[in-house]
XYZ file of C-alpha atoms in Angstrom:
761
model
C 146.192 165.336 74.908
C 147.814 164.664 78.277
C 151.286 165.782 77.223
C 152.984 162.511 78.170
C 155.775 161.089 76.025
C 155.924 157.523 77.411
C 152.876 157.041 79.623
C 149.747 156.197 77.655
C 151.705 154.968 74.641
C 151.277 151.583 72.966
C 154.763 150.274 73.721
C 155.360 146.585 72.875
C 156.363 144.274 75.720
C 160.073 144.675 76.322
C 160.603 140.897 76.587
C 158.511 139.952 73.537
C 161.439 139.301 71.221
C 163.417 137.032 73.563
C 160.282 135.023 74.276
C 159.411 134.630 70.609
C 162.995 133.654 69.775
C 163.012 131.096 72.582
C 166.018 132.640 74.297
C 164.207 133.652 77.504
C 165.462 131.685 80.505
C 162.751 130.032 82.578
C 163.306 128.141 85.824
C 163.346 124.775 84.090
C 166.169 126.020 81.828
C 168.516 126.430 84.800
C 171.115 123.668 84.885
C 173.782 123.669 87.583
C 176.845 121.449 87.928
C 176.013 118.284 89.820
C 172.294 119.072 89.839
C 170.009 116.315 91.087
C 166.398 115.699 90.162
C 163.752 115.679 92.860
C 160.341 114.045 92.957
C 157.582 114.019 95.558
C 155.857 110.949 96.988
C 152.179 111.765 97.283
C 149.222 110.125 98.935
C 147.132 107.770 96.783
C 144.284 108.109 99.303
C 142.009 111.074 100.015
C 141.999 110.589 103.785
C 144.156 108.271 105.826
C 146.316 107.992 108.902
C 150.013 107.421 108.283
C 151.144 104.443 110.354
C 154.684 103.960 109.049
C 157.024 105.166 106.291
C 159.818 102.803 105.206
C 162.460 104.308 102.917
C 165.127 101.607 103.397
C 164.748 100.007 99.964
C 164.771 103.365 98.196
C 167.937 104.434 100.039
C 169.775 101.447 98.571
C 168.873 102.259 94.974
C 171.880 103.280 92.903
C 171.732 106.947 91.988
C 169.647 108.075 94.954
C 171.383 110.877 96.846
C 168.821 111.996 99.447
C 165.418 111.044 100.813
C 163.213 113.162 103.042
C 160.312 112.360 105.326
C 158.688 114.544 107.954
C 161.552 113.603 110.311
C 163.896 115.684 108.133
C 161.727 118.802 108.429
C 161.077 121.211 111.310
C 157.400 120.157 111.166
C 156.195 123.750 111.137
C 152.769 124.253 109.619
C 152.468 127.060 107.071
C 149.957 129.047 105.024
C 149.902 132.555 103.592
C 149.394 133.715 107.193
C 150.570 132.001 110.402
C 147.015 132.479 111.694
C 145.730 130.077 109.035
C 148.668 127.627 109.086
C 147.480 124.034 108.694
C 149.857 122.390 106.179
C 153.202 120.647 106.651
C 155.763 120.393 103.836
C 155.707 116.626 104.405
C 152.825 115.151 106.347
C 153.572 113.202 109.515
C 150.273 111.816 110.831
C 147.517 112.168 108.238
C 146.971 112.728 104.552
C 143.911 114.716 103.570
C 143.698 114.600 99.767
C 144.971 112.551 96.849
C 148.346 114.186 96.305
C 149.259 115.114 99.873
C 153.048 115.147 100.202
C 154.625 112.360 102.271
C 158.267 112.068 101.159
C 160.758 113.486 98.656
C 163.652 111.969 96.739
C 166.681 113.446 94.960
C 168.504 111.280 92.445
C 170.909 111.576 89.520
C 168.041 111.617 87.033
C 164.271 111.752 87.019
C 163.782 108.080 86.137
C 165.839 106.997 89.140
C 163.911 109.377 91.386
C 160.611 107.933 90.152
C 161.885 104.382 90.705
C 162.889 105.334 94.242
C 159.374 106.610 94.960
C 158.025 103.175 94.038
C 160.367 101.621 96.597
C 159.109 103.727 99.501
C 156.502 101.797 101.475
C 153.821 103.632 103.443
C 151.365 101.889 105.756
C 148.000 103.676 105.886
C 144.867 103.358 107.924
C 142.234 104.566 105.496
C 139.679 106.963 106.956
C 136.212 107.990 105.760
C 136.385 110.930 103.376
C 133.997 113.753 102.518
C 133.980 115.593 99.198
C 130.910 117.822 99.309
C 131.161 120.951 101.491
C 127.480 120.808 102.441
C 127.920 117.220 103.599
C 131.164 118.102 105.375
C 129.327 120.656 107.556
C 126.800 118.123 108.849
C 127.109 116.524 112.291
C 128.810 113.163 112.067
C 130.806 113.985 108.929
C 134.446 112.822 108.893
C 136.637 115.431 110.598
C 139.534 116.511 108.401
C 141.355 118.796 110.866
C 140.748 117.990 114.531
C 140.704 121.647 115.578
C 137.787 122.538 113.291
C 134.333 121.413 114.282
C 132.087 120.482 111.357
C 135.087 121.113 109.076
C 134.369 124.841 109.021
C 137.613 126.763 108.574
C 136.084 130.239 108.616
C 132.708 131.853 109.169
C 131.710 135.344 108.048
C 128.591 137.122 109.203
C 128.088 140.711 108.103
C 124.971 142.849 108.041
C 124.524 146.450 106.939
C 121.367 148.484 107.415
C 118.172 146.618 108.288
C 117.911 143.565 106.065
C 114.433 142.466 107.175
C 113.020 145.955 106.810
C 114.654 146.199 103.390
C 113.007 143.039 102.120
C 109.697 144.012 103.702
C 109.812 147.241 101.704
C 110.675 145.554 98.405
C 108.103 145.177 95.647
C 109.827 142.202 94.045
C 112.048 139.607 95.708
C 113.841 136.844 93.845
C 115.861 134.052 95.430
C 117.991 131.473 93.616
C 120.934 129.164 94.273
C 123.953 129.168 91.975
C 126.946 126.850 91.957
C 130.414 127.280 90.520
C 133.050 124.674 89.816
C 136.740 124.097 90.466
C 138.914 125.646 87.781
C 142.568 124.849 87.127
C 144.879 127.782 86.425
C 146.494 125.826 83.549
C 149.604 127.999 83.111
C 151.737 126.936 80.165
C 154.777 126.693 82.467
C 154.377 124.173 85.288
C 155.713 124.750 88.806
C 159.488 124.416 89.008
C 162.127 125.124 91.632
C 165.935 124.871 91.758
C 167.757 125.160 95.090
C 171.343 125.185 96.301
C 172.589 125.161 99.889
C 176.144 126.326 100.566
C 178.296 124.988 103.440
C 177.916 128.360 105.192
C 174.142 127.906 105.271
C 173.377 130.314 102.422
C 170.387 129.145 100.363
C 169.672 130.204 96.782
C 166.323 129.377 95.239
C 165.252 129.894 91.642
C 161.480 129.625 91.510
C 158.712 130.669 89.146
C 157.027 132.544 91.960
C 154.607 135.433 91.644
C 155.878 136.691 95.012
C 159.613 136.022 95.537
C 159.926 138.259 98.607
C 156.926 136.568 100.228
C 158.326 133.173 99.239
C 161.554 134.062 101.018
C 159.650 134.850 104.212
C 157.503 131.710 103.993
C 160.510 129.478 103.369
C 162.184 131.089 106.363
C 159.139 130.355 108.504
C 158.462 126.800 107.308
C 162.118 125.706 107.426
C 163.114 127.562 110.574
C 165.883 129.383 108.685
C 166.759 133.061 109.089
C 165.455 134.963 106.063
C 168.848 136.646 105.632
C 170.208 133.234 104.603
C 167.713 132.861 101.735
C 168.128 134.390 98.284
C 165.168 133.971 95.896
C 165.471 134.693 92.173
C 162.540 134.564 89.775
C 163.459 134.043 86.099
C 160.915 134.476 83.312
C 157.485 133.066 84.200
C 155.153 131.304 81.801
C 151.886 132.405 83.375
C 150.559 132.176 86.894
C 146.940 133.359 87.336
C 147.410 132.977 91.107
C 148.842 129.452 91.043
C 152.389 130.593 91.822
C 151.830 132.855 94.830
C 152.054 130.361 97.696
C 154.878 128.381 99.184
C 154.760 124.962 97.554
C 155.694 121.910 99.655
C 157.962 120.933 96.755
C 159.890 124.223 97.147
C 160.569 123.499 100.804
C 161.535 119.928 99.901
C 163.836 121.165 97.153
C 165.818 123.225 99.674
C 165.999 120.399 102.210
C 167.060 117.866 99.568
C 169.844 120.183 98.480
C 170.982 120.635 102.067
C 170.942 116.883 102.729
C 172.648 115.860 99.469
C 175.103 118.737 99.172
C 174.076 119.186 95.533
C 171.791 121.565 93.663
C 168.316 120.035 93.266
C 165.525 120.725 90.817
C 161.879 119.715 91.231
C 159.629 120.310 88.245
C 156.001 119.274 87.823
C 154.932 117.245 84.854
C 151.746 118.455 83.198
C 149.798 115.677 84.894
C 151.253 116.589 88.292
C 150.398 120.230 87.671
C 146.764 119.343 87.123
C 146.477 116.701 89.832
C 148.311 118.198 92.776
C 148.208 121.997 92.687
C 145.636 124.458 93.995
C 142.366 125.271 92.239
C 139.707 127.962 92.093
C 137.351 127.428 95.045
C 133.980 125.906 94.080
C 130.976 127.602 95.684
C 127.294 127.152 96.492
C 125.710 130.597 96.613
C 122.142 131.116 97.745
C 121.221 134.697 96.909
C 118.176 136.877 97.485
C 117.627 140.379 96.072
C 114.726 142.736 96.654
C 113.921 145.748 94.446
C 111.213 148.374 94.167
C 109.052 148.806 91.071
C 111.497 151.345 89.648
C 114.370 148.871 89.782
C 116.232 150.274 92.781
C 117.879 147.490 94.813
C 116.490 147.769 98.347
C 118.082 144.719 99.963
C 120.311 141.812 99.082
C 121.714 138.848 100.948
C 123.942 135.903 100.177
C 124.694 132.635 101.909
C 127.907 131.208 100.478
C 129.422 127.794 101.125
C 132.947 127.698 99.715
C 134.843 124.438 99.209
C 138.259 124.979 100.799
C 139.692 121.604 99.884
C 142.082 119.954 102.313
C 144.030 123.018 103.459
C 143.680 126.752 103.854
C 146.076 128.466 101.452
C 144.218 131.679 100.477
C 140.784 130.300 101.373
C 139.976 132.599 104.336
C 140.892 135.688 102.308
C 139.057 134.471 99.188
C 135.862 134.058 101.211
C 136.295 137.581 102.600
C 136.847 138.999 99.106
C 133.734 137.157 97.963
C 131.842 139.154 100.585
C 133.479 142.485 99.710
C 132.715 142.228 96.020
C 129.108 141.142 96.597
C 128.498 143.871 99.163
C 130.301 146.739 97.429
C 128.948 146.481 93.891
C 125.932 148.796 93.458
C 124.416 151.298 95.877
C 122.502 149.160 98.345
C 121.852 150.092 101.984
C 120.572 146.785 103.351
C 122.995 143.889 102.951
C 123.497 140.563 104.664
C 126.305 138.114 103.974
C 126.805 134.706 105.545
C 129.832 132.735 104.431
C 131.321 129.356 105.304
C 134.737 128.084 104.260
C 134.631 124.303 104.518
C 137.349 121.660 104.457
C 136.883 118.668 102.133
C 139.148 115.796 101.099
C 140.011 117.335 97.751
C 142.765 119.521 96.331
C 143.111 122.705 98.302
C 141.760 125.887 96.804
C 144.093 128.806 96.266
C 144.352 132.234 94.756
C 142.926 132.236 91.245
C 142.329 135.150 88.912
C 139.539 137.202 90.472
C 140.030 135.816 94.006
C 136.447 134.906 94.877
C 134.887 137.669 92.793
C 133.965 135.630 89.667
C 131.914 133.201 91.760
C 129.767 135.811 93.477
C 129.527 137.975 90.356
C 128.143 135.016 88.423
C 125.378 134.641 90.989
C 124.573 138.324 91.462
C 124.629 139.275 87.782
C 122.521 136.259 86.807
C 119.927 137.094 89.455
C 119.832 140.759 88.415
C 119.027 139.704 84.852
C 116.187 137.572 86.187
C 114.903 140.579 88.116
C 115.147 142.806 85.035
C 112.997 140.313 83.129
C 110.373 140.294 85.902
C 110.316 144.111 85.911
C 110.269 144.217 82.097
C 113.293 146.488 82.358
C 116.410 146.582 80.203
C 119.251 144.863 82.141
C 121.639 147.734 81.460
C 119.105 150.290 82.676
C 118.713 148.271 85.877
C 122.454 148.460 86.505
C 122.599 152.153 85.654
C 119.912 152.886 88.262
C 122.061 151.215 90.932
C 125.592 151.931 89.734
C 128.272 153.141 92.119
C 129.454 156.737 91.928
C 132.843 158.373 92.449
C 133.798 159.562 95.937
C 131.213 157.585 97.833
C 131.260 155.325 100.877
C 129.258 152.137 100.458
C 127.010 150.553 103.087
C 129.827 148.145 103.996
C 132.156 151.118 104.571
C 134.285 150.788 101.427
C 135.498 154.130 100.108
C 135.341 154.438 96.337
C 137.629 157.050 94.815
C 137.291 157.118 91.034
C 134.467 155.151 89.434
C 133.644 154.659 85.773
C 130.954 151.978 86.124
C 128.258 154.036 84.402
C 130.656 154.858 81.580
C 131.488 151.163 81.082
C 127.778 150.356 80.883
C 127.079 153.050 78.305
C 130.212 152.501 76.209
C 129.727 148.730 76.112
C 126.049 149.155 75.236
C 126.882 151.370 72.275
C 129.815 149.291 71.033
C 127.781 146.071 71.131
C 124.781 147.645 69.368
C 122.808 146.396 72.356
C 119.448 148.046 71.702
C 119.243 146.748 68.131
C 120.414 143.210 68.917
C 118.068 142.798 71.876
C 115.158 143.315 69.475
C 116.363 142.118 66.093
C 118.467 138.980 66.235
C 118.551 135.665 64.376
C 116.874 132.680 65.980
C 118.909 130.986 68.681
C 121.230 133.953 68.929
C 121.296 135.988 72.137
C 123.070 138.856 73.809
C 123.825 139.181 77.514
C 125.716 141.469 79.848
C 127.197 141.650 83.315
C 129.082 144.216 85.366
C 131.730 143.923 88.057
C 133.822 145.558 90.742
C 137.295 144.586 91.916
C 140.180 145.994 93.870
C 142.398 148.119 91.642
C 145.475 148.097 93.835
C 145.346 145.459 96.554
C 144.599 146.432 100.139
C 146.334 149.103 102.185
C 147.931 149.838 105.534
C 149.730 147.932 108.294
C 152.450 146.604 106.006
C 149.992 144.572 103.961
C 150.404 146.122 100.520
C 154.064 146.983 100.208
C 156.068 147.572 97.037
C 159.573 148.982 96.746
C 161.657 150.323 93.870
C 165.084 151.851 93.321
C 166.234 154.017 90.431
C 169.931 154.642 89.971
C 171.838 156.661 87.399
C 175.234 155.032 86.963
C 178.486 156.859 86.318
C 178.151 156.321 82.552
C 174.648 157.792 82.531
C 172.771 154.508 82.244
C 169.533 154.314 84.204
C 168.863 151.201 86.263
C 165.424 150.465 87.677
C 165.250 147.766 90.354
C 161.794 146.631 91.477
C 160.586 143.737 93.599
C 157.475 143.198 91.481
C 157.321 140.225 89.118
C 156.255 140.274 85.481
C 154.334 137.020 84.990
C 153.516 137.815 81.371
C 151.157 140.727 81.915
C 153.765 143.326 80.956
C 154.467 145.053 84.276
C 158.172 145.401 83.445
C 157.216 147.430 80.395
C 154.719 149.553 82.322
C 157.126 150.311 85.195
C 159.850 151.250 82.704
C 157.403 153.590 80.936
C 156.659 155.354 84.224
C 160.339 155.812 85.062
C 161.047 156.969 81.512
C 158.242 159.521 81.649
C 159.593 161.092 84.810
C 163.212 161.095 83.674
C 162.483 162.302 80.152
C 164.010 159.344 78.348
C 162.876 156.574 76.041
C 161.674 153.438 77.901
C 164.353 151.456 76.049
C 166.940 153.478 77.981
C 165.768 151.966 81.264
C 167.700 148.913 82.400
C 165.587 146.697 84.583
C 166.189 144.203 87.384
C 163.155 142.686 89.083
C 162.194 139.810 91.341
C 165.575 139.208 92.969
C 165.421 139.401 96.761
C 169.124 140.266 97.107
C 168.903 143.238 94.744
C 165.399 144.699 94.958
C 163.389 146.247 97.737
C 160.568 144.015 99.010
C 157.303 143.692 97.109
C 154.253 141.804 98.339
C 153.859 140.091 94.971
C 152.040 140.080 91.669
C 148.376 139.500 92.440
C 145.309 141.515 93.402
C 145.703 143.734 90.317
C 148.137 145.695 92.473
C 151.409 146.032 90.550
C 150.592 149.022 88.336
C 149.283 151.043 91.276
C 151.520 149.847 94.116
C 154.822 149.122 92.373
C 154.067 152.018 90.038
C 153.803 154.410 92.980
C 157.133 153.124 94.289
C 158.747 153.719 90.888
C 157.097 157.146 90.738
C 158.706 158.098 94.065
C 162.124 156.663 93.224
C 162.322 158.222 89.769
C 161.257 161.635 91.061
C 163.884 161.480 93.787
C 166.584 160.792 91.205
C 165.216 163.491 88.923
C 165.443 166.004 91.759
C 169.074 165.077 92.401
C 169.915 165.222 88.702
C 168.440 168.684 88.351
C 170.187 169.951 91.480
C 173.569 168.748 90.257
C 172.989 169.979 86.704
C 171.907 173.405 87.994
C 175.196 173.703 89.824
C 177.168 172.664 86.740
C 175.213 175.004 84.428
C 175.077 177.829 86.935
C 171.301 177.977 86.520
C 168.213 177.681 88.665
C 166.863 174.173 89.026
C 163.385 175.429 88.092
C 164.727 176.637 84.718
C 165.930 173.203 83.615
C 164.333 170.589 81.401
C 165.218 166.973 80.592
C 165.021 165.359 77.177
C 166.792 162.315 75.773
C 169.235 161.986 78.679
C 170.255 165.637 78.384
C 169.514 168.451 80.842
C 169.284 171.931 79.384
C 168.146 175.443 80.194
C 164.635 176.144 78.933
C 164.800 178.070 75.689
C 168.547 177.446 75.375
C 169.057 173.843 74.279
C 172.705 174.551 73.583
C 173.339 175.175 77.284
C 173.187 171.595 78.516
C 174.862 168.631 80.164
C 174.253 164.938 79.590
C 173.192 162.438 82.212
C 176.621 160.860 81.845
C 178.392 164.143 82.519
C 176.313 164.811 85.625
C 176.588 161.243 86.922
C 180.322 161.058 86.274
C 180.918 164.288 88.179
C 178.779 163.117 91.080
C 180.390 159.687 91.253
C 184.041 160.553 90.733
C 184.345 164.117 91.988
C 181.785 164.273 94.772
C 181.923 160.533 95.559
C 178.163 160.370 95.818
C 175.514 158.207 94.183
C 172.595 159.331 92.076
C 170.013 156.999 93.524
C 166.386 157.227 94.563
C 164.213 154.856 96.555
C 160.453 154.490 96.538
C 158.322 152.516 98.927
C 154.541 152.400 98.710
C 152.097 150.938 101.172
C 149.058 153.055 100.482
C 147.638 155.426 103.056
C 149.230 154.329 106.314
C 146.094 154.286 108.453
C 143.656 151.408 108.157
C 140.082 152.709 108.532
C 138.721 152.169 112.040
C 135.704 150.424 110.503
C 137.868 147.694 108.931
C 136.994 144.167 110.086
C 139.810 141.689 109.301
C 137.365 138.765 109.084
C 134.457 140.037 106.983
C 136.555 142.770 105.335
C 133.872 145.331 106.134
C 135.562 148.651 105.400
C 137.975 146.914 103.025
C 140.816 149.418 102.595
C 141.786 149.338 98.935
C 143.444 152.443 97.481
C 141.189 152.136 94.430
C 138.365 150.051 93.014
C 137.929 149.173 89.357
C 134.747 148.505 87.431
C 133.739 146.905 84.159
C 130.924 145.719 81.923
C 131.024 142.762 79.535
C 128.563 142.021 76.750
C 128.559 138.609 75.082
C 126.789 137.607 71.899
C 126.259 133.868 71.517
C 124.713 131.379 69.155
C 123.245 128.180 70.614
C 122.552 124.995 68.690
C 119.354 123.644 70.300
C 119.995 120.160 68.922
C 123.433 119.708 70.503
C 123.510 122.415 73.166
C 126.753 123.773 71.727
C 127.421 127.449 72.461
C 129.508 129.629 70.174
C 130.517 133.052 71.448
C 130.466 135.098 68.265
C 131.193 138.580 69.574
C 132.359 140.111 72.821
C 132.638 143.659 74.144
C 134.549 144.378 77.351
C 134.608 147.910 78.762
C 136.852 148.470 81.778
C 137.507 151.372 84.100
C 141.242 151.055 84.828
C 142.200 154.641 85.573
C 144.938 156.001 83.342
C 146.038 153.308 80.886
C 149.835 153.438 81.151
C 150.078 151.119 78.147
C 146.796 150.687 76.230
C 148.239 147.881 74.098
C 149.051 145.716 77.116
C 145.805 146.643 78.896
C 143.832 145.433 75.889
C 145.859 142.227 75.923
C 144.976 141.653 79.567
C 141.298 142.169 78.799
C 141.388 139.793 75.842
C 143.156 137.107 77.869
C 140.755 137.518 80.767
C 137.737 137.236 78.499
C 139.001 134.017 76.919
C 139.791 132.529 80.339
C 136.346 133.571 81.557
C 134.602 132.018 78.570
C 136.433 128.775 79.302
C 135.222 128.849 82.917
C 131.700 129.621 81.694
C 131.431 126.850 79.109
C 134.014 124.076 79.301
C 136.470 124.177 82.185
C 135.783 121.953 85.172
C 138.099 119.837 87.282
C 136.318 116.487 87.495
C 136.652 114.376 90.670
C 135.816 110.801 91.528
C 136.331 109.820 95.162
C 138.728 112.701 95.566
C 140.853 111.864 92.540
C 141.058 114.203 89.539
C 139.883 112.491 86.367
C 140.960 114.968 83.680
C 144.594 115.951 84.393
C 145.699 116.961 80.881
C 145.204 119.581 78.211
C 143.423 116.886 76.220
C 140.768 116.231 78.861
C 140.626 119.590 80.637
C 139.132 121.845 78.005
C 140.685 125.308 77.995
C 139.898 127.796 75.249
C 142.673 128.473 72.757
C 143.221 131.259 70.254
C 141.222 129.251 67.710
C 138.201 129.331 70.032
C 138.437 133.032 70.873
C 135.700 135.296 69.499
C 136.167 138.811 68.260
C 136.832 140.862 71.399
C 136.437 144.635 71.497
C 138.274 146.077 74.491
C 137.196 149.543 75.631
C 139.346 151.490 78.079
C 137.588 153.913 80.427
C 140.122 156.208 82.092
C 138.897 158.187 85.105
C 142.037 159.495 86.774
C 142.393 158.050 90.252
C 144.002 160.225 92.943
C 145.828 157.280 94.518
C 147.344 155.825 91.352
C 150.582 156.793 89.622
C 149.546 159.087 86.759
C 145.992 158.167 87.836
C 146.343 154.449 87.021
C 144.538 151.517 88.639
C 144.611 147.768 87.893
C 143.262 145.538 85.123
C 144.809 142.034 85.319
C 142.353 140.027 87.402
C 139.148 141.945 86.774
C 139.235 141.175 83.067
C 137.627 137.749 83.598
C 135.259 138.532 86.490
C 131.982 139.339 84.638
C 132.573 137.100 81.620
C 130.691 133.980 82.776
C 127.439 135.732 83.753
C 127.506 137.731 80.502
C 127.756 134.464 78.540
C 125.092 132.683 80.609
C 122.723 135.651 80.341
C 123.253 135.574 76.579
C 122.421 131.856 76.488
C 119.130 132.623 78.215
C 118.439 135.377 75.702
C 119.130 132.942 72.863
C 117.115 129.882 73.891
C 115.255 130.773 77.084
C 116.980 128.421 79.542
C 118.767 129.630 82.651
C 121.954 127.792 83.630
C 122.641 128.255 87.338
C 125.334 125.592 87.665
C 128.625 126.302 85.890
C 129.951 125.340 83.436
C 127.130 125.753 80.937
C 127.886 122.533 79.070
C 125.944 121.249 76.046
C 124.539 118.463 78.224
C 123.093 120.927 80.751
C 121.649 123.118 78.016
C 120.045 120.178 76.214
C 118.582 118.899 79.493
C 117.186 122.350 80.304
C 115.698 122.694 76.812
C 114.072 119.287 77.117
C 112.576 120.180 80.504
C 111.349 123.491 79.102
C 109.628 121.788 76.165
C 107.794 119.323 78.426
C 106.788 121.803 81.112
């Protein structure tokens, strides 16, 4: 037993009841007096020059209160980093994908706003378009951004060791090409924003953002407004998966429409708009080569990755770099080469999506390793065990690994899935497959890049108020942060009042992504709560005429050890401090990881990627394949994850289960279909996500090596839960029917085609 009273306990989500009752307030529920409804005019063409925009007819429509074109904006390009900025809130010269924003309207109701959009006339000069990243890189391809030759937005070249010598010394070399598809995040809640602009220039924005503090800074940059004038509030969020990190052009337009009209404005995506015009998971073409010796040790590996960026950057440059880090860091390999290209196309821009480039490269690497295991006549799990990372090691690409439970995940998953038995004795057309993974367990560190702040205050009546910049997007971080504060202060988590995601109240937080909140925001809470605890004990010691070291806290009461009758309550201490000493019982925490970025860190390739912790996992899928129809049923699933100390095992298991289901969808059914740059399946009916009815039995196993950089030893779990799912499923399909799917998703049509080719070969 670890002796904790709150940490490590299966505490239900603190917002579960209000969500189930329907009383939780989401952004779309916000209704302000005089509020107008905004809509965006978007390009019907994938690539065209804008010759003229005529809004005169729309301006005359009754009920229209404001119309924006690029002339009403500062025309400042934005992205997640000014270095990568290539997008305007409203385009002025060119449109680059079907959906590119051209104008915005605010009207008394949505129907009037939609009618006004129809009255705006835009003259285009249509330009040749390119949709395939390989074609876009060729000489003579249409240029999407003039500053980027061959449409290449970023190039990564990284080599460790001696790659040619490594392959020359390998006994077996396999090379294959794998492709992955665009995936839509499909959050239940669509993007929505409400904005008000006061006469004094103060701006208030309600937005379902995963990063309200970052949104504040990006709005400031894109609109040319001082950040001190912008107040961002994030209500409840109905899922994000990376789709709600960036500044949306509609958010900038919402603010400008409010300023121009003098009224509050709301812009909310319909489901079709959410599918057609928001960011997607980046598709990839990954040519991979791995060399091993006869004993199964990986001697050399290389990857050439072409990543489809879509029309604009968003997170693309970082996603490509993460793709490299995850490929290069997983397993102990000395000779590594990575070549990556991020390529513009005339399609929806790619963005952050759960796993951030890791699922794509893990699909390729874990599929190829299974092919190698077959050639060596070696068990796939044994192959991974021979090459698994270890704790406290520095990899060939200069990534420092602190805690590491990869071997434990392999062994625990193997036992739980009854792997040895099912590999030998299984019904016909049933197969079992596995895959492992690595991911960052707490974002990156240093140079202000991984910040999270928290404040803990004990009020005069003894109530405890935790204020944190991090956002709970459904994963349960509010519950976890409250558990940490409660553990330190010796109270029940229900005694912690919580305010999060309000830029006027909370210290800055980089955002909810990168599996970083538990570690980063948790460390901030850890610091803040301990600072308050120290002050409480000092004040109580004075009141009790005792030594601070002799005091204990339990249930909001401070008492002398061994003498529970000699005590004071939190309220008594806080009241005395507030009213007699005129002081405040408050503590602040601010975490940004170790302050020094390793000298080996390369900001392009991410060699020496400085994460405070890395997490590991192993998934095992059991499938049944119908050879007549190609249908795949996942009948059982085991997911073992190294997440450091599980602050809340119940919520960690929920994250794993959700990630597995999302990963199965990506593996088997989910694909954004395009025709000439236009999305063909923009609905839940046509875009096939897995639901609870489709979910198999999932056994989640928590491996808990205590990490020195995490609060209570915790790391992350949110994103990594889907990373190895697709290769585990595809490897199981091969085990079931002997066909290897290298192009996701593994649809019935592809399986039937492969089976037919196999039977005639």
